[in-house]
Amino acid sequence: MNGAPHHKVRLAIFASGTGTNAQKIIDYFRAHPTIQVALIVCNKAGAGVLSIASREGIPHILIDKEKFFRGNAYVDELKGSGIDFIVLAGFLWKIPDGLIKAFPRKIVNIHPALLPKFGGKGMYGNFVHEAVIKAGEKVSGITIHYVDEHYDNGDTIFQVRCAVLQSDTPDSLAQRIHLLEHAHYPAIIEDLLKSRA
Ligand code: GRF
């Protein structure tokens, strides 16, 4: 580089809940030379991820359902804040087509099972782990994938497995899966962005 100022890749994290993955991603990129978490987008007032945003001094948008699904899907706001890439981390609403078209292959999601199994509408949180245990699966894991117009359907970027134990409850399996998510999601995002740079 010739010393000219250069723009970091600006990530928006979309989350609806506690935001433990969001926190790991923020931590990972806090001092990163080329990538930064620039915005938190949330659909739920009072969600833990909003406290994380304010503690970290990261701007946030609390989205309005009507505007998200029947308005501009916040495309202007995202473009206006210079967002380059969108990371879904426990975001429970479907992403509108307009937003997908505005960020083609620039939206990724993490799912707490091995897609294409145990995905689709209603398959989130402990519903996933309940279904995995009920089906008698011996392995589960995580899937990081691109987001397209259908729930849990875009191309897979990364998967990693873990055992499902005889003694597992949805909560104990969820804990094991969460650790995998935290260990892998930030680095996979980094690899993906580096490989595109
Ligand atoms: C994660 O398990 C993720 O796979 C799913 O939602 C959960 C979010 O958890 N899509 P957290 O809010 O990051 O703790």
XYZ file of N, CA and C and ligand atoms in Angstrom:
605
model
N 0.851 -1.199 0.000
C 0.000 0.000 0.000
C 0.879 1.239 0.000
N 0.371 2.324 -0.526
C 1.189 3.527 -0.632
C 0.869 4.532 0.479
N 0.223 4.040 1.504
C -0.076 4.940 2.615
C -1.386 5.693 2.453
N -2.038 5.526 1.309
C -3.331 6.185 1.126
C -4.324 5.571 2.118
N -5.202 6.396 2.678
C -6.151 5.840 3.632
C -7.015 4.806 2.929
N -7.230 3.706 3.579
C -8.094 2.747 2.903
C -9.187 2.293 3.836
N -10.258 1.994 3.229
C -11.512 1.747 3.894
C -11.541 0.315 4.415
N -11.842 0.158 5.684
C -11.995 -1.207 6.214
C -13.308 -1.801 5.727
N -13.337 -3.121 5.622
C -14.599 -3.804 5.321
C -15.526 -3.595 6.520
N -16.718 -3.096 6.225
C -17.646 -2.756 7.314
C -18.746 -3.804 7.441
N -18.745 -4.474 8.592
C -19.735 -5.526 8.846
C -20.930 -4.971 9.607
N -22.112 -5.461 9.238
C -23.298 -5.277 10.088
C -23.654 -6.652 10.639
N -23.850 -6.723 11.942
C -24.315 -7.971 12.561
C -25.809 -7.835 12.853
N -26.595 -8.772 12.350
C -28.031 -8.824 12.637
C -28.258 -9.900 13.701
N -28.875 -9.516 14.801
C -29.142 -10.480 15.873
C -30.447 -10.127 16.567
N -31.111 -11.146 17.094
C -32.392 -10.923 17.784
C -32.310 -11.183 19.274
N -31.249 -11.831 19.720
C -31.261 -12.350 21.092
C -30.132 -11.867 21.964
N -29.562 -12.825 22.680
C -28.519 -12.538 23.656
C -27.266 -11.962 23.012
N -26.929 -12.518 21.864
C -25.803 -11.957 21.135
C -24.439 -12.489 21.543
N -24.373 -13.727 22.009
C -23.039 -14.229 22.372
C -22.149 -14.379 21.133
N -22.727 -14.775 20.012
C -21.919 -14.828 18.782
C -21.512 -13.422 18.347
N -22.444 -12.490 18.434
C -22.122 -11.100 18.091
C -20.938 -10.615 18.924
N -20.974 -10.934 20.235
C -19.878 -10.502 21.111
C -18.543 -11.099 20.675
N -18.543 -12.387 20.311
C -17.292 -13.024 19.868
C -16.769 -12.367 18.591
N -17.669 -12.027 17.702
C -17.271 -11.407 16.432
C -16.711 -10.001 16.695
N -17.370 -9.268 17.583
C -16.880 -7.928 17.955
C -15.476 -8.042 18.562
N -15.300 -8.979 19.476
C -13.994 -9.164 20.128
C -12.914 -9.482 19.086
N -13.256 -10.379 18.186
C -12.283 -10.856 17.203
C -11.800 -9.728 16.293
N -12.716 -8.847 15.913
C -12.358 -7.802 14.940
C -12.027 -6.455 15.589
N -12.012 -6.405 16.937
C -11.841 -5.119 17.619
C -10.585 -4.380 17.147
N -9.492 -5.105 17.011
C -8.235 -4.443 16.610
C -7.793 -4.900 15.228
N -8.717 -5.360 14.433
C -8.372 -5.929 13.127
C -7.982 -4.816 12.134
N -6.933 -5.058 11.336
C -6.481 -4.004 10.427
C -7.417 -3.711 9.250
N -8.204 -4.707 8.812
C -8.968 -4.484 7.573
C -10.478 -4.721 7.689
N -10.916 -5.186 8.845
C -12.345 -5.521 8.997
C -12.852 -4.910 10.302
N -14.044 -4.309 10.261
C -14.601 -3.789 11.506
C -16.104 -4.036 11.620
N -16.559 -4.248 12.833
C -17.996 -4.332 13.079
C -18.498 -2.902 13.207
N -19.313 -2.480 12.249
C -19.703 -1.073 12.167
C -21.131 -0.826 12.630
N -21.930 -1.882 12.695
C -23.358 -1.681 12.982
C -23.972 -2.965 13.538
N -24.859 -2.780 14.501
C -25.668 -3.902 14.999
C -27.112 -3.621 14.586
N -27.755 -4.622 14.035
C -29.152 -4.489 13.618
C -29.962 -5.520 14.394
N -31.041 -5.063 15.022
C -31.807 -5.925 15.917
C -33.289 -5.681 15.695
N -34.097 -6.709 15.860
C -35.539 -6.557 15.671
C -36.306 -6.606 16.989
N -35.575 -6.666 18.096
C -36.255 -6.892 19.366
C -35.793 -5.923 20.438
N -36.694 -5.011 20.834
C -36.358 -4.062 21.902
C -35.978 -4.861 23.147
N -34.941 -4.427 23.826
C -34.547 -5.096 25.068
C -33.648 -6.302 24.881
N -33.362 -6.673 23.647
C -32.491 -7.828 23.408
C -31.090 -7.567 23.953
N -30.455 -8.628 24.430
C -29.103 -8.524 24.994
C -28.119 -7.901 24.039
N -28.288 -8.190 22.764
C -27.334 -7.681 21.782
C -27.329 -6.147 21.716
N -28.443 -5.517 22.129
C -28.476 -4.043 22.132
C -27.620 -3.487 23.264
N -27.604 -4.185 24.404
C -26.714 -3.750 25.504
C -25.266 -3.915 25.083
N -24.976 -4.998 24.339
C -23.613 -5.195 23.851
C -23.233 -4.027 22.948
N -24.137 -3.659 22.041
C -23.853 -2.559 21.118
C -23.533 -1.284 21.890
N -24.328 -0.955 22.906
C -24.050 0.304 23.592
C -22.785 0.221 24.414
N -22.543 -0.921 25.053
C -21.301 -1.070 25.823
C -20.073 -0.958 24.924
N -20.194 -1.481 23.706
C -19.061 -1.481 22.772
C -18.967 -0.178 21.977
N -19.962 0.672 22.134
C -19.965 1.920 21.373
C -20.167 1.694 19.878
N -20.928 0.669 19.540
C -21.223 0.385 18.135
C -22.648 0.858 17.844
N -22.826 1.645 16.777
C -24.181 2.117 16.466
C -25.136 0.943 16.229
N -26.402 1.159 16.505
C -27.366 0.087 16.233
C -28.617 0.643 15.566
N -29.315 -0.246 14.910
C -30.646 0.068 14.370
C -31.612 -0.936 14.979
N -32.705 -0.421 15.571
C -33.787 -1.292 16.016
C -34.825 -1.248 14.906
N -35.019 -2.368 14.238
C -35.813 -2.299 13.018
C -37.306 -2.448 13.283
N -38.048 -1.825 12.423
C -39.492 -1.834 12.469
C -39.996 -2.844 11.442
N -40.888 -3.722 11.893
C -41.337 -4.843 11.054
C -41.921 -4.387 9.722
N -42.784 -3.385 9.801
C -43.462 -2.868 8.606
C -42.447 -2.368 7.575
N -41.496 -1.590 8.070
C -40.488 -1.020 7.172
C -39.554 -2.107 6.628
N -39.287 -3.110 7.458
C -38.377 -4.183 7.048
C -39.017 -5.016 5.941
N -40.284 -5.393 6.135
C -40.914 -6.315 5.183
C -41.690 -5.611 4.079
N -42.188 -4.400 4.358
C -42.982 -3.734 3.319
C -42.412 -2.398 2.878
N -41.324 -2.018 3.510
C -40.652 -0.782 3.111
C -39.379 -1.107 2.360
N -38.324 -0.361 2.642
C -37.069 -0.537 1.877
C -36.153 -1.606 2.485
N -36.628 -2.313 3.512
C -35.832 -3.351 4.193
C -34.521 -2.775 4.746
N -34.507 -1.457 4.966
C -33.333 -0.758 5.527
C -32.112 -0.757 4.588
N -32.370 -0.999 3.306
C -31.257 -0.991 2.348
C -30.578 0.387 2.331
N -31.361 1.465 2.326
C -30.756 2.805 2.270
C -29.904 3.089 3.507
N -30.413 2.673 4.671
C -29.667 2.917 5.918
C -28.357 2.120 5.917
N -28.438 0.876 5.451
C -27.230 0.031 5.437
C -26.210 0.575 4.450
N -26.687 0.927 3.261
C -25.780 1.504 2.258
C -25.238 2.839 2.774
N -26.120 3.613 3.409
C -25.729 4.922 3.949
C -24.641 4.799 5.014
N -24.636 3.716 5.794
C -23.545 3.541 6.765
C -22.383 2.771 6.162
N -22.389 2.634 4.857
C -21.227 2.040 4.186
C -21.031 0.561 4.485
N -22.115 -0.142 4.794
C -22.003 -1.577 5.116
C -21.647 -2.362 3.846
N -20.636 -3.226 4.001
C -20.166 -4.059 2.881
C -20.668 -5.496 2.973
N -20.933 -5.943 4.188
C -21.164 -7.368 4.392
C -22.061 -7.538 5.625
N -22.963 -8.514 5.564
C -23.928 -8.716 6.651
C -23.753 -10.108 7.257
N -23.673 -10.140 8.580
C -23.496 -11.384 9.321
C -24.743 -11.595 10.181
N -25.455 -12.679 9.949
C -26.600 -13.003 10.793
C -26.123 -13.892 11.938
N -26.470 -13.497 13.146
C -26.036 -14.257 14.330
C -27.225 -14.380 15.273
N -28.088 -15.329 14.958
C -29.284 -15.499 15.779
C -30.327 -14.455 15.456
N -30.487 -14.176 14.161
C -31.507 -13.225 13.711
C -32.709 -14.041 13.258
N -33.876 -13.771 13.870
C -34.992 -14.711 13.700
C -35.962 -14.340 12.578
N -35.803 -13.219 11.949
C -36.711 -12.887 10.850
C -36.086 -13.279 9.523
N -36.985 -13.619 8.587
C -36.538 -13.927 7.232
C -35.980 -12.642 6.600
N -34.939 -12.777 5.810
C -34.353 -11.601 5.154
C -35.143 -11.317 3.862
N -35.695 -10.109 3.740
C -36.499 -9.791 2.549
C -35.652 -9.848 1.267
N -36.338 -10.219 0.166
C -35.640 -10.341 -1.123
C -34.871 -9.074 -1.503
N -35.473 -7.918 -1.221
C -34.830 -6.650 -1.600
C -33.463 -6.485 -0.940
N -33.361 -6.967 0.282
C -32.096 -6.848 1.009
C -31.082 -7.851 0.443
N -31.556 -9.028 0.088
C -30.665 -10.039 -0.503
C -30.135 -9.551 -1.859
N -31.022 -8.924 -2.628
C -30.602 -8.395 -3.938
C -29.596 -7.262 -3.791
N -29.738 -6.482 -2.733
C -28.818 -5.358 -2.515
C -27.453 -5.825 -1.999
N -27.412 -7.025 -1.407
C -26.151 -7.584 -0.873
C -25.962 -9.015 -1.395
N -25.783 -9.158 -2.716
C -25.711 -10.509 -3.282
C -24.466 -11.248 -2.807
N -24.671 -12.440 -2.251
C -23.585 -13.260 -1.691
C -22.745 -12.488 -0.685
N -23.406 -11.561 -0.052
C -22.738 -10.763 0.980
C -23.498 -10.857 2.295
N -24.293 -11.899 2.441
C -24.992 -12.151 3.701
C -24.720 -13.596 4.087
N -24.243 -13.791 5.320
C -24.014 -15.151 5.805
C -24.785 -15.377 7.095
N -25.080 -16.662 7.349
C -25.817 -17.039 8.547
C -25.115 -18.222 9.205
N -25.385 -18.396 10.487
C -24.915 -19.602 11.182
C -26.122 -20.367 11.683
N -26.100 -21.660 11.470
C -27.218 -22.506 11.892
C -26.679 -23.598 12.828
N -27.388 -23.868 13.934
C -26.832 -24.785 14.944
C -27.118 -26.258 14.672
N -26.954 -26.685 13.425
C -27.094 -28.095 13.054
C -26.422 -28.273 11.699
N -26.410 -29.530 11.240
C -25.761 -29.826 9.960
C -26.808 -29.759 8.849
N -26.949 -28.580 8.244
C -27.889 -28.438 7.123
C -27.442 -29.367 5.995
N -28.317 -29.896 5.147
C -29.736 -29.522 5.032
C -30.665 -30.172 6.063
N -30.111 -30.993 6.942
C -30.971 -31.551 7.985
C -31.271 -30.498 9.047
N -32.449 -30.581 9.625
C -32.827 -29.761 10.774
C -32.754 -28.264 10.503
N -33.188 -27.899 9.295
C -33.284 -26.479 8.964
C -34.713 -26.150 8.589
N -34.913 -24.919 8.140
C -36.224 -24.494 7.657
C -37.003 -23.741 8.711
N -38.196 -23.361 8.333
C -39.026 -22.512 9.187
C -39.282 -23.185 10.545
N -39.167 -22.426 11.594
C -39.436 -22.951 12.935
C -38.256 -23.690 13.555
N -37.228 -23.940 12.744
C -36.052 -24.652 13.258
C -35.024 -23.634 13.748
N -35.183 -23.244 14.992
C -34.219 -22.323 15.595
C -34.119 -22.664 17.074
N -33.051 -22.212 17.677
C -32.844 -22.401 19.117
C -33.009 -23.862 19.514
N -33.637 -24.089 20.647
C -33.716 -25.454 21.160
C -34.636 -26.364 20.353
N -35.478 -25.789 19.472
C -36.275 -26.652 18.593
C -35.366 -27.521 17.734
N -34.250 -26.946 17.310
C -33.298 -27.689 16.489
C -32.727 -28.857 17.293
N -32.248 -28.556 18.488
C -31.578 -29.587 19.289
C -32.566 -30.668 19.741
N -33.801 -30.265 20.054
C -34.842 -31.247 20.382
C -35.047 -32.209 19.222
N -35.119 -31.661 18.019
C -35.368 -32.491 16.832
C -34.193 -33.436 16.568
N -32.987 -32.931 16.762
C -31.781 -33.745 16.548
C -31.774 -34.931 17.516
N -32.069 -34.659 18.787
C -32.070 -35.714 19.805
C -33.208 -36.716 19.538
N -34.366 -36.188 19.207
C -35.540 -37.023 18.946
C -35.283 -37.968 17.767
N -34.549 -37.487 16.775
C -34.258 -38.298 15.583
C -33.162 -39.339 15.855
N -32.588 -39.294 17.060
C -31.561 -40.272 17.403
C -30.237 -40.050 16.683
N -29.975 -38.814 16.275
C -28.705 -38.512 15.581
C -27.526 -38.732 16.523
N -26.450 -39.248 15.965
C -25.241 -39.451 16.772
C -24.280 -38.267 16.631
N -24.464 -37.476 15.554
C -23.651 -36.269 15.391
C -24.543 -35.086 15.035
N -24.095 -33.927 15.495
C -24.703 -32.672 15.048
C -23.538 -31.731 14.754
N -23.801 -30.435 14.727
C -22.700 -29.527 14.423
C -23.243 -28.167 14.039
N -22.442 -27.426 13.315
C -22.853 -26.079 12.886
C -22.653 -25.943 11.379
N -23.452 -25.077 10.797
C -23.339 -24.774 9.374
C -23.281 -23.260 9.200
N -22.264 -22.807 8.488
C -22.187 -21.397 8.115
C -22.463 -21.363 6.616
N -23.435 -20.541 6.213
C -23.870 -20.592 4.817
C -24.280 -19.214 4.310
N -24.283 -19.074 2.992
C -24.819 -17.858 2.385
C -26.324 -17.841 2.548
N -26.876 -16.656 2.558
C -28.321 -16.490 2.700
C -28.917 -16.182 1.335
N -29.907 -16.991 0.954
C -30.653 -16.665 -0.254
C -32.129 -16.485 0.125
N -33.018 -16.582 -0.859
C -34.418 -16.245 -0.602
C -35.162 -17.275 0.248
N -34.546 -18.421 0.511
C -35.244 -19.447 1.287
C -34.519 -19.696 2.613
N -35.306 -19.984 3.648
C -34.724 -20.270 4.956
C -33.650 -21.353 4.878
N -32.500 -21.108 5.420
C -31.473 -22.143 5.615
C -31.124 -22.907 4.342
N -31.076 -22.219 3.217
C -30.938 -22.884 1.927
C -29.674 -22.530 1.132
N -29.058 -21.400 1.398
C -27.932 -20.946 0.560
C -26.725 -21.876 0.656
N -25.768 -21.685 -0.247
C -24.590 -22.553 -0.298
C -23.848 -22.600 1.029
N -23.406 -23.799 1.362
C -22.647 -23.985 2.594
C -21.221 -23.462 2.424
N -20.743 -22.769 3.424
C -19.365 -22.266 3.445
C -18.503 -23.167 4.337
N -19.089 -23.613 5.425
C -18.299 -24.352 6.430
C -19.228 -25.177 7.318
N -18.783 -26.379 7.641
C -19.478 -27.172 8.656
C -18.455 -27.812 9.585
N -18.834 -27.989 10.826
C -17.998 -28.784 11.724
C -18.937 -29.589 12.618
N -18.500 -30.781 12.953
C -19.351 -31.735 13.674
C -19.015 -31.836 15.145
N -19.969 -32.313 15.914
C -19.692 -32.728 17.293
C -20.584 -33.915 17.609
N -20.225 -34.637 18.651
C -21.010 -35.805 19.042
C -22.324 -35.366 19.685
N -23.345 -36.179 19.486
C -24.553 -36.075 20.310
C -24.475 -37.246 21.287
N -24.458 -36.939 22.569
C -24.289 -37.988 23.583
C -25.643 -38.572 23.983
N -25.589 -39.806 24.396
C -26.797 -40.491 24.877
C -27.483 -39.672 25.977
N -26.646 -39.049 26.805
C -27.171 -38.316 27.961
C -27.591 -36.877 27.624
N -27.438 -36.459 26.370
C -27.708 -35.048 26.035
C -29.179 -34.656 26.199
N -29.347 -33.450 26.699
C -30.645 -32.775 26.666
C -30.491 -31.662 25.636
N -31.589 -31.067 25.176
C -31.436 -29.942 24.246
C -30.486 -28.870 24.794
N -30.544 -28.610 26.093
C -29.663 -27.585 26.670
C -28.194 -27.968 26.644
N -27.889 -29.230 26.965
C -26.469 -29.619 26.985
C -25.916 -29.651 25.560
N -26.741 -30.089 24.608
C -26.297 -30.080 23.212
C -26.130 -28.635 22.724
N -27.068 -27.782 23.105
C -26.990 -26.362 22.721
C -25.683 -25.740 23.210
N -25.290 -26.106 24.433
C -24.036 -25.560 24.989
C -22.823 -25.972 24.160
N -22.808 -27.246 23.792
C -21.667 -27.754 22.995
C -21.633 -27.054 21.636
N -22.805 -26.854 21.059
C -22.902 -26.223 19.739
C -22.482 -24.746 19.821
N -22.912 -24.084 20.885
C -22.546 -22.677 21.074
C -21.029 -22.498 21.103
N -20.347 -23.424 21.811
C -18.883 -23.332 21.878
C -18.277 -23.453 20.485
N -18.836 -24.350 19.678
C -18.340 -24.508 18.301
C -18.561 -23.227 17.500
N -19.735 -22.644 17.656
C -20.046 -21.402 16.943
C -19.045 -20.310 17.302
N -18.844 -20.165 18.623
C -17.941 -19.105 19.092
C -16.513 -19.331 18.587
N -16.125 -20.617 18.535
C -14.755 -20.937 18.125
C -14.533 -20.700 16.633
N -15.569 -20.834 15.830
C -15.350 -20.823 14.381
C -15.909 -19.619 13.610
N -17.027 -19.062 14.055
C -17.704 -18.075 13.200
C -16.809 -16.879 12.852
N -16.158 -16.258 13.849
C -15.350 -15.077 13.500
C -14.253 -15.387 12.478
N -13.539 -16.484 12.664
C -12.423 -16.798 11.761
C -12.920 -17.163 10.355
N -14.086 -17.797 10.284
C -14.633 -18.128 8.964
C -15.020 -16.846 8.224
N -15.585 -15.891 8.938
C -15.923 -14.600 8.323
C -14.645 -13.932 7.806
N -13.616 -13.968 8.632
C -12.342 -13.351 8.227
C -11.782 -14.027 6.966
N -11.747 -15.362 6.958
C -11.244 -16.087 5.800
C -12.026 -15.749 4.546
N -13.326 -15.707 4.694
C -14.198 -15.433 3.558
C -13.900 -14.045 2.978
N -13.772 -13.070 3.857
C -13.530 -11.696 3.390
C -12.123 -11.544 2.814
N -11.159 -12.246 3.397
C -9.798 -12.189 2.868
C -9.730 -12.806 1.490
N -10.441 -13.920 1.297
C -10.382 -14.622 0.022
C -11.068 -13.806 -1.078
N -11.905 -12.839 -0.690
C -12.596 -12.021 -1.691
C -11.870 -10.709 -1.951
N -10.928 -10.373 -1.074
C -10.315 -9.040 -1.144
C -9.489 -8.869 -2.418
C -26.990 -19.482 17.647
O -27.072 -20.768 18.178
C -27.122 -19.519 16.167
O -26.760 -20.719 15.581
C -28.581 -19.333 15.953
O -28.989 -18.474 16.977
C -28.143 -18.617 18.098
C -27.717 -17.258 18.549
O -27.156 -17.306 19.819
N -28.849 -18.931 14.599
P -26.456 -16.030 20.452
O -27.500 -14.942 20.578
O -25.340 -15.631 19.557
O -25.998 -16.518 21.781
